[in-house]
CSV table of C-alpha atoms in Angstrom, one decimal:
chain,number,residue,atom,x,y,z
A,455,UNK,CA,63.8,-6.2,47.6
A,456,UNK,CA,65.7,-3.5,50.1
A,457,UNK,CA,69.3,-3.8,50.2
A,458,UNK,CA,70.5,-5.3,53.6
A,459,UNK,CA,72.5,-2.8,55.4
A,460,UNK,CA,76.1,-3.7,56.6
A,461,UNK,CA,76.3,-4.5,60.4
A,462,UNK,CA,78.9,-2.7,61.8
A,463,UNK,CA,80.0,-0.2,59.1
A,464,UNK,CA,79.2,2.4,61.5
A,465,UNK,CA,81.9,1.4,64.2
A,466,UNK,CA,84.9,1.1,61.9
A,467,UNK,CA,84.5,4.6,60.4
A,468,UNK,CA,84.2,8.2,61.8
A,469,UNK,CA,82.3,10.8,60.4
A,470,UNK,CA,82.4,11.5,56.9
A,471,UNK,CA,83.4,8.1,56.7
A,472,UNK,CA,86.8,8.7,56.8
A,473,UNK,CA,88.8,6.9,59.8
A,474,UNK,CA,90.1,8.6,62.5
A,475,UNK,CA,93.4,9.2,64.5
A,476,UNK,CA,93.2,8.7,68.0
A,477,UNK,CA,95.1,11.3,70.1
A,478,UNK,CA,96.7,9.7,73.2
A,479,UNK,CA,95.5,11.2,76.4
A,480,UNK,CA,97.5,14.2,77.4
A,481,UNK,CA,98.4,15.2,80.8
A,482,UNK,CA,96.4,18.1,80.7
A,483,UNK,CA,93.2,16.3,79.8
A,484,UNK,CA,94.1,13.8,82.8
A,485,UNK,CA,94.6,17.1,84.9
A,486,UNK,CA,90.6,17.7,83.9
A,487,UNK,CA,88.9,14.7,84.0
A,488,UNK,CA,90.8,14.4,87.7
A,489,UNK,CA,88.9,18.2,88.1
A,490,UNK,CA,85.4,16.8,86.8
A,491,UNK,CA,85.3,14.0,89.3
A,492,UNK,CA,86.2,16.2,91.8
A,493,UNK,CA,84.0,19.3,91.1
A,494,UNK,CA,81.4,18.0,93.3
A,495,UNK,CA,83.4,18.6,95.9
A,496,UNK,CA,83.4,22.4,95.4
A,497,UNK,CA,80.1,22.5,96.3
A,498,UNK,CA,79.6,23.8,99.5
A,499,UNK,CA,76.7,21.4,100.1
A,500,UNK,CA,78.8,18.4,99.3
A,501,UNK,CA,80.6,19.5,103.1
A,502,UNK,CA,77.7,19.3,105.6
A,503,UNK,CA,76.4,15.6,106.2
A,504,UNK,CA,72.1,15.2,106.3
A,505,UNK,CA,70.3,12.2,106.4
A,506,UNK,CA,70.9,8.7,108.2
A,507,UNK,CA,73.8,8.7,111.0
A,508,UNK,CA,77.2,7.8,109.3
A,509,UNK,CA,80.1,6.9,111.2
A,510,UNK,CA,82.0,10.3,112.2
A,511,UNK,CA,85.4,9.0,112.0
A,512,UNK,CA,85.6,7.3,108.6
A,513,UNK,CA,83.3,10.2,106.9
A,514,UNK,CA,86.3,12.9,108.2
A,515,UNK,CA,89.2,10.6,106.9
A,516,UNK,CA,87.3,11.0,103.3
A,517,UNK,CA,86.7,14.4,104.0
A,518,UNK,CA,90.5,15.3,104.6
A,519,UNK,CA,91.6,12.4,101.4
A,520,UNK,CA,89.3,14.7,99.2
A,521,UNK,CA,91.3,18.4,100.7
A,522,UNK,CA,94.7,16.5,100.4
A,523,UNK,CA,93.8,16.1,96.6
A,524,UNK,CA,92.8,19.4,96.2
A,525,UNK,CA,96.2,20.6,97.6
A,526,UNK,CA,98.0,18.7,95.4
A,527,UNK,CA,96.0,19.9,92.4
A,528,UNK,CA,96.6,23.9,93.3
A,529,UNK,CA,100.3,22.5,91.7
A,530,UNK,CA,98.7,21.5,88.7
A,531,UNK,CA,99.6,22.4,85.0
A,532,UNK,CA,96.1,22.8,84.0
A,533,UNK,CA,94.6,26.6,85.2
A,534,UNK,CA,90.9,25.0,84.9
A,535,UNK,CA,92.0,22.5,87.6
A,536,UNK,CA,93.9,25.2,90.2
A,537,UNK,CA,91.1,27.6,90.1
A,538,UNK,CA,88.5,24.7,90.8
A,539,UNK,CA,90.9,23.4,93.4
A,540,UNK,CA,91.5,26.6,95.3
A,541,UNK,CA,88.0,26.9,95.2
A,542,UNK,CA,87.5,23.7,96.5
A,543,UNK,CA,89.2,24.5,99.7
A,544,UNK,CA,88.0,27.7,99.7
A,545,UNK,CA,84.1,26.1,100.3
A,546,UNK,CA,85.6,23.7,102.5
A,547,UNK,CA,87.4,26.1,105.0
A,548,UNK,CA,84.2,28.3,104.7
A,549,UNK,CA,82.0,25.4,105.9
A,550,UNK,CA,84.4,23.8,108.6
A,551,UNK,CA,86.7,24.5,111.3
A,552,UNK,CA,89.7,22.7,110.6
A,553,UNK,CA,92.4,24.3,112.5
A,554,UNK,CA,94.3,21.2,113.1
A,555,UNK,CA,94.6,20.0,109.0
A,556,UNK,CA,95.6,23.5,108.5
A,557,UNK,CA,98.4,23.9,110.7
A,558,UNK,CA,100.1,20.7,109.5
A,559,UNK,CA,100.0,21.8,106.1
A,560,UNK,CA,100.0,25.8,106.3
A,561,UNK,CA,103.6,26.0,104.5
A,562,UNK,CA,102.4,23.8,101.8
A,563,UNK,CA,99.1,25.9,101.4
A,564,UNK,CA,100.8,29.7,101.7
A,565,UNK,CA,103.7,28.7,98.9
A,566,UNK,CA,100.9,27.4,96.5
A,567,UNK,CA,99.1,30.6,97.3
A,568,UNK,CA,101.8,32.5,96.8
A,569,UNK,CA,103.0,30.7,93.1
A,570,UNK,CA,99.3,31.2,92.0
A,571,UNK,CA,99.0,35.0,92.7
A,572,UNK,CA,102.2,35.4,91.3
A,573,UNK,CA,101.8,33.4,88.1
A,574,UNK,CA,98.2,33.1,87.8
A,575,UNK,CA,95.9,35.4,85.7
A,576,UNK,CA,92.8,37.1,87.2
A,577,UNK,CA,90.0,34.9,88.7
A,578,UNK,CA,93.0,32.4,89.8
A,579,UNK,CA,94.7,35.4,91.2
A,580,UNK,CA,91.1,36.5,93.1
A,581,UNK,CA,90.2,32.9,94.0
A,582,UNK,CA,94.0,32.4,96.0
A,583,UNK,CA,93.7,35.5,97.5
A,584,UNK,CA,90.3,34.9,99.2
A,585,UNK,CA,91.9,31.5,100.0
A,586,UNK,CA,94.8,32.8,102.0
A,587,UNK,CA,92.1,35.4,103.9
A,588,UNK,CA,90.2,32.0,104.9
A,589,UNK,CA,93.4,30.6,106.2
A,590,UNK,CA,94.2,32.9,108.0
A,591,UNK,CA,90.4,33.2,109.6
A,592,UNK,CA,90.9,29.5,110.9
A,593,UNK,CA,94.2,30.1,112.2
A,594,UNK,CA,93.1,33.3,114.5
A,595,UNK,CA,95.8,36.0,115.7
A,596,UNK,CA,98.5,33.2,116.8
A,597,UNK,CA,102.3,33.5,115.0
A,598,UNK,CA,101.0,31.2,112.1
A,599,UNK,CA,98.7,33.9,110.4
A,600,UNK,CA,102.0,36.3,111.0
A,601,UNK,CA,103.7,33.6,109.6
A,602,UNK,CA,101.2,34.1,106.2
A,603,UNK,CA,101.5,37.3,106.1
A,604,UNK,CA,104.9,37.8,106.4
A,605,UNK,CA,105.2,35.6,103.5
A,606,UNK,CA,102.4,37.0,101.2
A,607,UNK,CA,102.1,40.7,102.3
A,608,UNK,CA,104.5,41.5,99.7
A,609,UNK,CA,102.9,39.8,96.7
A,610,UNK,CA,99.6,41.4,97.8
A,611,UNK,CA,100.8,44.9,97.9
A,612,UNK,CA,102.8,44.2,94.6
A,613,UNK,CA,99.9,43.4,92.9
A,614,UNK,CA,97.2,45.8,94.7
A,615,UNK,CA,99.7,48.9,93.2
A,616,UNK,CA,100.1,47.5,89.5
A,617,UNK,CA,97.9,49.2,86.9
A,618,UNK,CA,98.6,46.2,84.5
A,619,UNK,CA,97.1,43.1,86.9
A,620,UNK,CA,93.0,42.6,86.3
A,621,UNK,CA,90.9,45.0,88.8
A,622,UNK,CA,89.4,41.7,90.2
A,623,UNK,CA,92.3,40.2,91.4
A,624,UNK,CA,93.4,44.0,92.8
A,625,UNK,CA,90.2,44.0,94.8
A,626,UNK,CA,90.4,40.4,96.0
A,627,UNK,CA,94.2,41.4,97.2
A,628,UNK,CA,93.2,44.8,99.2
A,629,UNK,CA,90.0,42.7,100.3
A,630,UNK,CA,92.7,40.0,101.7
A,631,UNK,CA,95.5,42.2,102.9
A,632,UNK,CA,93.0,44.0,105.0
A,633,UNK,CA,91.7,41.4,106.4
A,634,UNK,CA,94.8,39.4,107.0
A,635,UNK,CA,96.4,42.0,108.8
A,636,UNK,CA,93.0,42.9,110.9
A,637,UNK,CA,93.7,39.7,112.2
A,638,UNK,CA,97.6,39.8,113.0
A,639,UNK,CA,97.7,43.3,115.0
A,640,UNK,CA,100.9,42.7,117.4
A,641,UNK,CA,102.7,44.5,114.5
A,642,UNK,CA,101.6,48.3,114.3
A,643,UNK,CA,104.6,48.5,111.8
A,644,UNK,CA,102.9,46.5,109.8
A,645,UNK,CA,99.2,48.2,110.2
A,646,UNK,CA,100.8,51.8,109.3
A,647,UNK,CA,102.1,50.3,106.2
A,648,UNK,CA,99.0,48.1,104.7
A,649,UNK,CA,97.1,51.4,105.8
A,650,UNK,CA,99.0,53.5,103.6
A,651,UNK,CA,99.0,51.0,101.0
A,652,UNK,CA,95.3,51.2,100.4
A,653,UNK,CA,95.1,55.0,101.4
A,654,UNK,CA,97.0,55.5,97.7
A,655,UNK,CA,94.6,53.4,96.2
A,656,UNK,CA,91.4,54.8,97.2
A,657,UNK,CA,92.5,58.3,97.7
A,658,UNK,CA,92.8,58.5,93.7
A,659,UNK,CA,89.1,58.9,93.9
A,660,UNK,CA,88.8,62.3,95.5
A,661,UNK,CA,90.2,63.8,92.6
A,662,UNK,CA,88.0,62.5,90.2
A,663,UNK,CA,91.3,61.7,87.8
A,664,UNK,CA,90.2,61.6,84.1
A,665,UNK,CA,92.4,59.0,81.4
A,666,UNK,CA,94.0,59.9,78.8
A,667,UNK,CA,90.8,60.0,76.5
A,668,UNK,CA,89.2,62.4,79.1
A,669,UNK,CA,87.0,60.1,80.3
A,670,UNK,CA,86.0,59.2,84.4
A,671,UNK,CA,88.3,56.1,84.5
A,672,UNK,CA,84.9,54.4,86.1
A,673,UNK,CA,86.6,50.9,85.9
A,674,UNK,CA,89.0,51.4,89.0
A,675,UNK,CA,85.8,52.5,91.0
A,676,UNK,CA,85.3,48.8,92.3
A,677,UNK,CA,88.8,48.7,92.8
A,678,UNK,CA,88.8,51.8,95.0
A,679,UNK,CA,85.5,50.7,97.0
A,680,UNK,CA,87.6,47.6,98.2
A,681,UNK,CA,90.6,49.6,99.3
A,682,UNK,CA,88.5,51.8,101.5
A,683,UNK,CA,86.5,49.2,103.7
A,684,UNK,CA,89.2,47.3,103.9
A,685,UNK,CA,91.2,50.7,105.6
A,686,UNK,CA,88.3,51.5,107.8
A,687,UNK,CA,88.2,48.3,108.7
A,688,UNK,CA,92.0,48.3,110.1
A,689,UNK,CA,91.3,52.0,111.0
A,690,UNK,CA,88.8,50.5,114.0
A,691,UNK,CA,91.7,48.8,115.6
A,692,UNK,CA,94.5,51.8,115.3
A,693,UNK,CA,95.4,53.4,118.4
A,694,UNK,CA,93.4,56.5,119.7
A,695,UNK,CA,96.2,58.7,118.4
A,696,UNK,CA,96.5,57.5,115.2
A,697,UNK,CA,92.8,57.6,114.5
A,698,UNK,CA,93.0,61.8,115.5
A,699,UNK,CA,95.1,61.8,112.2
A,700,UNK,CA,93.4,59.9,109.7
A,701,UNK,CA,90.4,62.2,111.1
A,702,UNK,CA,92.2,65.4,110.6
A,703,UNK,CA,93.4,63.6,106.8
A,704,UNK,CA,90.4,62.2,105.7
A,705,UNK,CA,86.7,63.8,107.3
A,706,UNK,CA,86.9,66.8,105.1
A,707,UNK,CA,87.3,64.5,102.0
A,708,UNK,CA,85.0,61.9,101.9
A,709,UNK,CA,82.1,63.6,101.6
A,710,UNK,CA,83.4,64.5,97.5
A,711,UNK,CA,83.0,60.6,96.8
A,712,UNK,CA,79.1,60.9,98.1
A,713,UNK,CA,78.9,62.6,94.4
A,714,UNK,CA,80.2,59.6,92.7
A,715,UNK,CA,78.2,58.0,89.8
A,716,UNK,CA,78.7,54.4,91.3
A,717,UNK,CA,76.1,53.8,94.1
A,718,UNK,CA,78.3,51.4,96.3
A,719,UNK,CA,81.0,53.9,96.4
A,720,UNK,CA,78.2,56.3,97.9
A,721,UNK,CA,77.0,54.1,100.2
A,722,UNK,CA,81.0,52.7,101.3
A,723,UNK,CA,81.6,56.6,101.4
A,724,UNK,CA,78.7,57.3,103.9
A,725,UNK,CA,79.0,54.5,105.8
A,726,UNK,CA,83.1,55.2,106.4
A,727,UNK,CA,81.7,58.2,107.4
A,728,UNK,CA,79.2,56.8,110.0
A,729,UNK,CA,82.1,55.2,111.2
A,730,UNK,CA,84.8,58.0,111.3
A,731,UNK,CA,82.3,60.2,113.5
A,732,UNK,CA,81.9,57.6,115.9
A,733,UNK,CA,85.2,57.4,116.4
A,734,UNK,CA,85.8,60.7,116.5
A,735,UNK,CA,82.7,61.4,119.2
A,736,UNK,CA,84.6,58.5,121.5
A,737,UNK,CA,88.1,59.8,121.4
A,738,UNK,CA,86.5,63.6,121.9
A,739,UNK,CA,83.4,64.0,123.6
A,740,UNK,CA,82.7,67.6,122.2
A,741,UNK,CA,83.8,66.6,118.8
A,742,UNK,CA,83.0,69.4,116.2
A,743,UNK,CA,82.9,69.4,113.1
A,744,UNK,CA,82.8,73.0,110.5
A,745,UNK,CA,80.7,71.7,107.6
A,746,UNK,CA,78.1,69.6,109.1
A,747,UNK,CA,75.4,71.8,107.7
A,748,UNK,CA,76.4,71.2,104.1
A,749,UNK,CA,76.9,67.4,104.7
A,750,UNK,CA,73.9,66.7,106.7
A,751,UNK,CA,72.7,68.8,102.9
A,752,UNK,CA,74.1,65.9,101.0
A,753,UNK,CA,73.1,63.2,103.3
A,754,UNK,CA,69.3,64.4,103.4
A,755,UNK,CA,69.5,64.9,99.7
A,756,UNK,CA,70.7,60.9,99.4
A,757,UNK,CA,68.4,59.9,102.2
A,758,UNK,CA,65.5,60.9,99.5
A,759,UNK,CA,67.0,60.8,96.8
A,760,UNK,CA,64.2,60.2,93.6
A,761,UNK,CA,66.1,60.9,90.2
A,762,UNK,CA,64.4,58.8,87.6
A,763,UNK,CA,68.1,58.2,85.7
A,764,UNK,CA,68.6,56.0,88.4
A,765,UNK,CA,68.1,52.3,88.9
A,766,UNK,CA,65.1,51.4,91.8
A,767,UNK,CA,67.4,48.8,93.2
A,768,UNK,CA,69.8,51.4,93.7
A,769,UNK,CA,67.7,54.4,94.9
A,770,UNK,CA,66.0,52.3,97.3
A,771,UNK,CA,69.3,50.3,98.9
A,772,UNK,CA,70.6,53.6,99.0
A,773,UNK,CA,67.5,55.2,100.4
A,774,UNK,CA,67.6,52.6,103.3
A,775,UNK,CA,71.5,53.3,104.0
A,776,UNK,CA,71.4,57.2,104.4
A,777,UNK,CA,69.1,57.0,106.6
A,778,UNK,CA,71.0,55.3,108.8
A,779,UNK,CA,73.9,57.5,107.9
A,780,UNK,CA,72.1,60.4,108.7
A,781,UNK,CA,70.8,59.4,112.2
A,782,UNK,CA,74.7,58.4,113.1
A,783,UNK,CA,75.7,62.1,111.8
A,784,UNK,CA,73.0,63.9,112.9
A,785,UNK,CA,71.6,62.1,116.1
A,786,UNK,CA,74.6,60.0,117.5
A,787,UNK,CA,71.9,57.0,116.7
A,788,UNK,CA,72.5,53.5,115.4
A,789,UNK,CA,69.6,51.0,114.5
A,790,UNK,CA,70.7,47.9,116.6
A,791,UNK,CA,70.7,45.2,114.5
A,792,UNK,CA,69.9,41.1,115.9
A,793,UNK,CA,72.3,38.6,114.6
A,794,UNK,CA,70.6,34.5,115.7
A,795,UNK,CA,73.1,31.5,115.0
A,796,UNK,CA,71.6,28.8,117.2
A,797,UNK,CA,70.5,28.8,119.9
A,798,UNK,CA,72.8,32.5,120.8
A,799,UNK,CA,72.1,35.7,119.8
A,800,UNK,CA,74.4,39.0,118.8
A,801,UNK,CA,73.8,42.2,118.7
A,802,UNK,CA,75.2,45.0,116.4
A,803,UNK,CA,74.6,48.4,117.9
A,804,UNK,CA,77.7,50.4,117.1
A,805,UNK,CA,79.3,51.0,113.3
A,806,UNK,CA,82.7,49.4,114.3
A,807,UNK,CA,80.9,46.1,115.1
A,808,UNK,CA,78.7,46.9,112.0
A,809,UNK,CA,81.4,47.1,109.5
A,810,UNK,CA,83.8,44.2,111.5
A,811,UNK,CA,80.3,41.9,110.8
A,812,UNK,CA,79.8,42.9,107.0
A,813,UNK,CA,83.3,42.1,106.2
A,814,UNK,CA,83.9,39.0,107.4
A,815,UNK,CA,81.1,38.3,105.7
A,816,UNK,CA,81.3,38.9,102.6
A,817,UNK,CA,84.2,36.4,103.3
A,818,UNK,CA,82.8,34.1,104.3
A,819,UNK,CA,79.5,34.0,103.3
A,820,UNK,CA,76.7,31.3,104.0
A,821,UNK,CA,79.5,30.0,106.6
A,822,UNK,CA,79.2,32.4,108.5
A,823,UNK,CA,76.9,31.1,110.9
A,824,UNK,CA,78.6,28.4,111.4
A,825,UNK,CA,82.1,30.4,112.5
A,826,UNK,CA,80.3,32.7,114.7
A,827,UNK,CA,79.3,29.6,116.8
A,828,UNK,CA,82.6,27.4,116.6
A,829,UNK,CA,85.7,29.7,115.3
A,830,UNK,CA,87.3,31.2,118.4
A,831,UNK,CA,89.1,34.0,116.9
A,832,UNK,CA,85.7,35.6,115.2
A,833,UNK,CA,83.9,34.7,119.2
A,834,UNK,CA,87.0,37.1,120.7
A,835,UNK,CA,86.7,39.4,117.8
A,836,UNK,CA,82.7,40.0,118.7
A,837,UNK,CA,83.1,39.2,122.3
A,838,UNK,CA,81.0,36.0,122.4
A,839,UNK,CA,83.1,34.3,124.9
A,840,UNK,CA,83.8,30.4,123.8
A,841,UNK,CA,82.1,28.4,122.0
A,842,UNK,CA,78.9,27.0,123.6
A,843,UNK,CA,79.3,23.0,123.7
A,844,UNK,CA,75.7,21.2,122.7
A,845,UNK,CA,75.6,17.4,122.6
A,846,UNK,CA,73.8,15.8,119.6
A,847,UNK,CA,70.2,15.5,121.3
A,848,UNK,CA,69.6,18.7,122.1
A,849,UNK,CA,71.4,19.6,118.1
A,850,UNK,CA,68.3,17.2,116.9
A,851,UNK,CA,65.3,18.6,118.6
A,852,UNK,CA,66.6,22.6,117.7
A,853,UNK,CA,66.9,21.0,113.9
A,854,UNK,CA,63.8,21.5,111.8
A,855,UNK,CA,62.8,18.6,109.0
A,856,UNK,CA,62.8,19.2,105.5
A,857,UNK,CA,58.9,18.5,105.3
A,858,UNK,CA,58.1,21.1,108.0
A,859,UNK,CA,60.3,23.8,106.2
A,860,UNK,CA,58.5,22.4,102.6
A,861,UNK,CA,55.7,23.1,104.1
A,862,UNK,CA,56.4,26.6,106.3
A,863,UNK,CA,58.0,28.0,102.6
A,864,UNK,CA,54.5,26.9,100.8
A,865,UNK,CA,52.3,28.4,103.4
A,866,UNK,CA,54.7,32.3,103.0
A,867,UNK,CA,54.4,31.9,99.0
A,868,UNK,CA,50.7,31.3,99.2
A,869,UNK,CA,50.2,34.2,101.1
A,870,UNK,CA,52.8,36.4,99.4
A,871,UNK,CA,51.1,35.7,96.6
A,872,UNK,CA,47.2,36.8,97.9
A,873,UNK,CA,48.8,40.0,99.1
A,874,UNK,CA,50.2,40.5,95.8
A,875,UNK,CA,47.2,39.3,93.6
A,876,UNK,CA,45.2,42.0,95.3
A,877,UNK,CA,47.7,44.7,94.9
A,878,UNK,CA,47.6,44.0,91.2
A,879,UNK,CA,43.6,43.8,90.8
A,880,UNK,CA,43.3,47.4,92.6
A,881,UNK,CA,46.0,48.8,89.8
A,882,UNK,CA,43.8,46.8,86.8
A,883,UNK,CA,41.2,48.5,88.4
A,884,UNK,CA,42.4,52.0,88.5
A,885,UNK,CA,43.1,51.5,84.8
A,886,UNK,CA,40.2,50.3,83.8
A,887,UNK,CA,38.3,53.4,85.6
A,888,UNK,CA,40.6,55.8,84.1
């Protein structure tokens, strides 16, 4: 007969059946199981309420509790659990106005800001910097974003000019310090300096410097793409005599980074362009520039460009944004571009409005919808006027169901995929024959 087996044998021994040593539970693994029961709150989903009617009240008390934790846990000793926390708050200020929470706590938010780009590594550094640009997005142009500034401007900048800090947390800190003082622009003090800050950064790349191995030091060019949107983007709200200087500075070299091997520094660089010729055309209506034959040259050349060392993706998105370059240079034209968020409607017809758009966002990102219809300071920014107030009945019958945009996405794929099916039968074809 089969020997019985031994009930319970299993449970007494580990594997290899030797026993083991229980660790006690550390603070640090408290830290993350604290971060795994709250990671579903990171998800920007998690923030917008669908389904049966809750009650408003009670639903925004757990809301707040769960931005109260994550506050508390940008302190924490564990990195996993800051980074998840600021970006935790980071999805939450992106997908509600909460100008009220925010000003109670704002000191509390900027000093564990400020301790994690100072002490954090890279993505915590990048993750805290797009944090504070959020904060200072809710807060609009009032003494509390000068407030932030005042206090993180510094750290920003320090970290923006040293070669030693991670080129994504560089980027996130021009990005940020751009932005932040975009929004605070009582202090032209201030705007001179931030300008001149990013100027040294992105300059660097009109001379094409070479490391000490003699190679194109590539790996700041992301870097240097940042710093220069984020100065044009503070360059559309300088005085009309400090924009005659950065003209007289800068229009005669930008067109060197249109040669540059990275595609978005092309596009950045003809875009800026775009932009500084506008300007340039409002503050002098017979505005002339020397070499427009040789960069309308390059433009063209762009415009069409078909060099098989290149990427499609790229020669097509950068097809599509020379042309537009080269009707602002050439023609004084802009295609106007139609913005919907509700029931309004915005349009972008100059390159200002164009690049003020793009930037904020990139910031903010899905949200952004949602802040052109509610957030006051982006409605003054773009000229909107305030908010338009709709009660929950009308809100209901604009809303479309789940089943009707099931069935609206299934109708588009069945056709996208005929059209396609008999693209691909005249190519089998073609072969065939040939």
């Amino acid at each position: 007969m089969p020997k019985s087996k031994k009930r319970g044998s299993n449970h007494q021994r580990g594997a290899g059946g030797q026993q083991r040593n229980v660790q006690p539970f550390s603070d640090e693994d408290a830290s993350i199981e604290t971060m795994s029961h709250c990671s579903g709150f990171s998800d920007p989903a998690s923030f917008t309420e669908e389904g049966p009617e809750v009650d408003e009240e009670a639903t925004q008390e757990d809301f707040e509790y769960k931005l109260k934790g994550f506050i508390d846990l940008t302190l924490d000793k564990s990195v996993k659990t800051r980074q998840a926390a600021l970006e935790g708050l980071k999805n939450a200020l992106t997908s509600k106005i909460l100008y009220e929470f925010i000003l109670e706590r704002r000191m509390t938010l900027t000093d564990s800001i400020e301790r994690c780009i100072k002490k954090g590594k890279s993505d915590e550094q990048a993750a805290a910097a797009r944090l504070a640009c959020l904060l200072c997005v809710q807060l609009g142009s009032g003494i509390e974003s000068e407030e932030i500034l005042k206090t993180l401007g510094p750290v920003l900048k320090k970290i923006i000019c040293d070669g030693t800090a991670s080129i994504q947390a560089r980027q996130a800190c021009a990005t940020c310090l751009g932005v932040c003082c975009f929004i605070v622009t009582d202090d032209i003090t201030e705007l001179y300096s931030t300008m001149e800050c990013l100027e040294n950064i992105f300059t660097k790349s009109y001379q094409r410097e070479t490391d000490t191995n003699g190679i194109s030091s590539t790996h700041n060019t992301v870097l240097h793409i940042n710093a220069l949107l984020a100065w044009t983007l503070l360059l559309t709200i300088c005085p009309v005599s400090e924009v005659k200087k950065k003209l007289e500075m800068h229009l005669h070299k930008l067109p060197n980074l249109l040669s540059c091997d990275d595609v978005n520094m092309r596009i950045a660089a003809g875009e800026t362009l775009a932009l500084l010729f506008e300007l340039a055309r409002e503050t002098e209506a017979d505005f002339f520039y020397e070499d427009m034959e040789l960069l309308t040259q390059k433009l063209r050349a762009l415009a069409t460009d078909g060099n098989k060392h290149r990427a499609k993706v790229d020669k097509r998105k950068q097809r599509s944004a020379f042309r537009d370059v080269l009707r602002a240079v050439e023609e004084r034209d802009f295609p106007t571009e139609t913005i919907k968020f509700g029931p309004e409607r915005m349009y972008i017809d100059c390159w200002v409005k164009k690049q003020t758009y793009d930037t904020f966002k990139e910031i903010l990102g899905s949200g952004m919808q949602y802040h052109l219809q509610s957030n006051e300071f982006l409605r003054n920014v773009f000229e909107l006027g305030p908010p338009v107030m709709l009660d929950a009945a009308t809100l209901k019958t604009m809303k479309i169901s789940r089943f009707e945009r099931h069935l609206y996405n299934s109708a588009a794929f069945k056709a996208r995929t005929k059209a396609r099916s008999k693209c691909r039968d005249k190519r089998t074809d073609v072969g065939e024959f040939f």
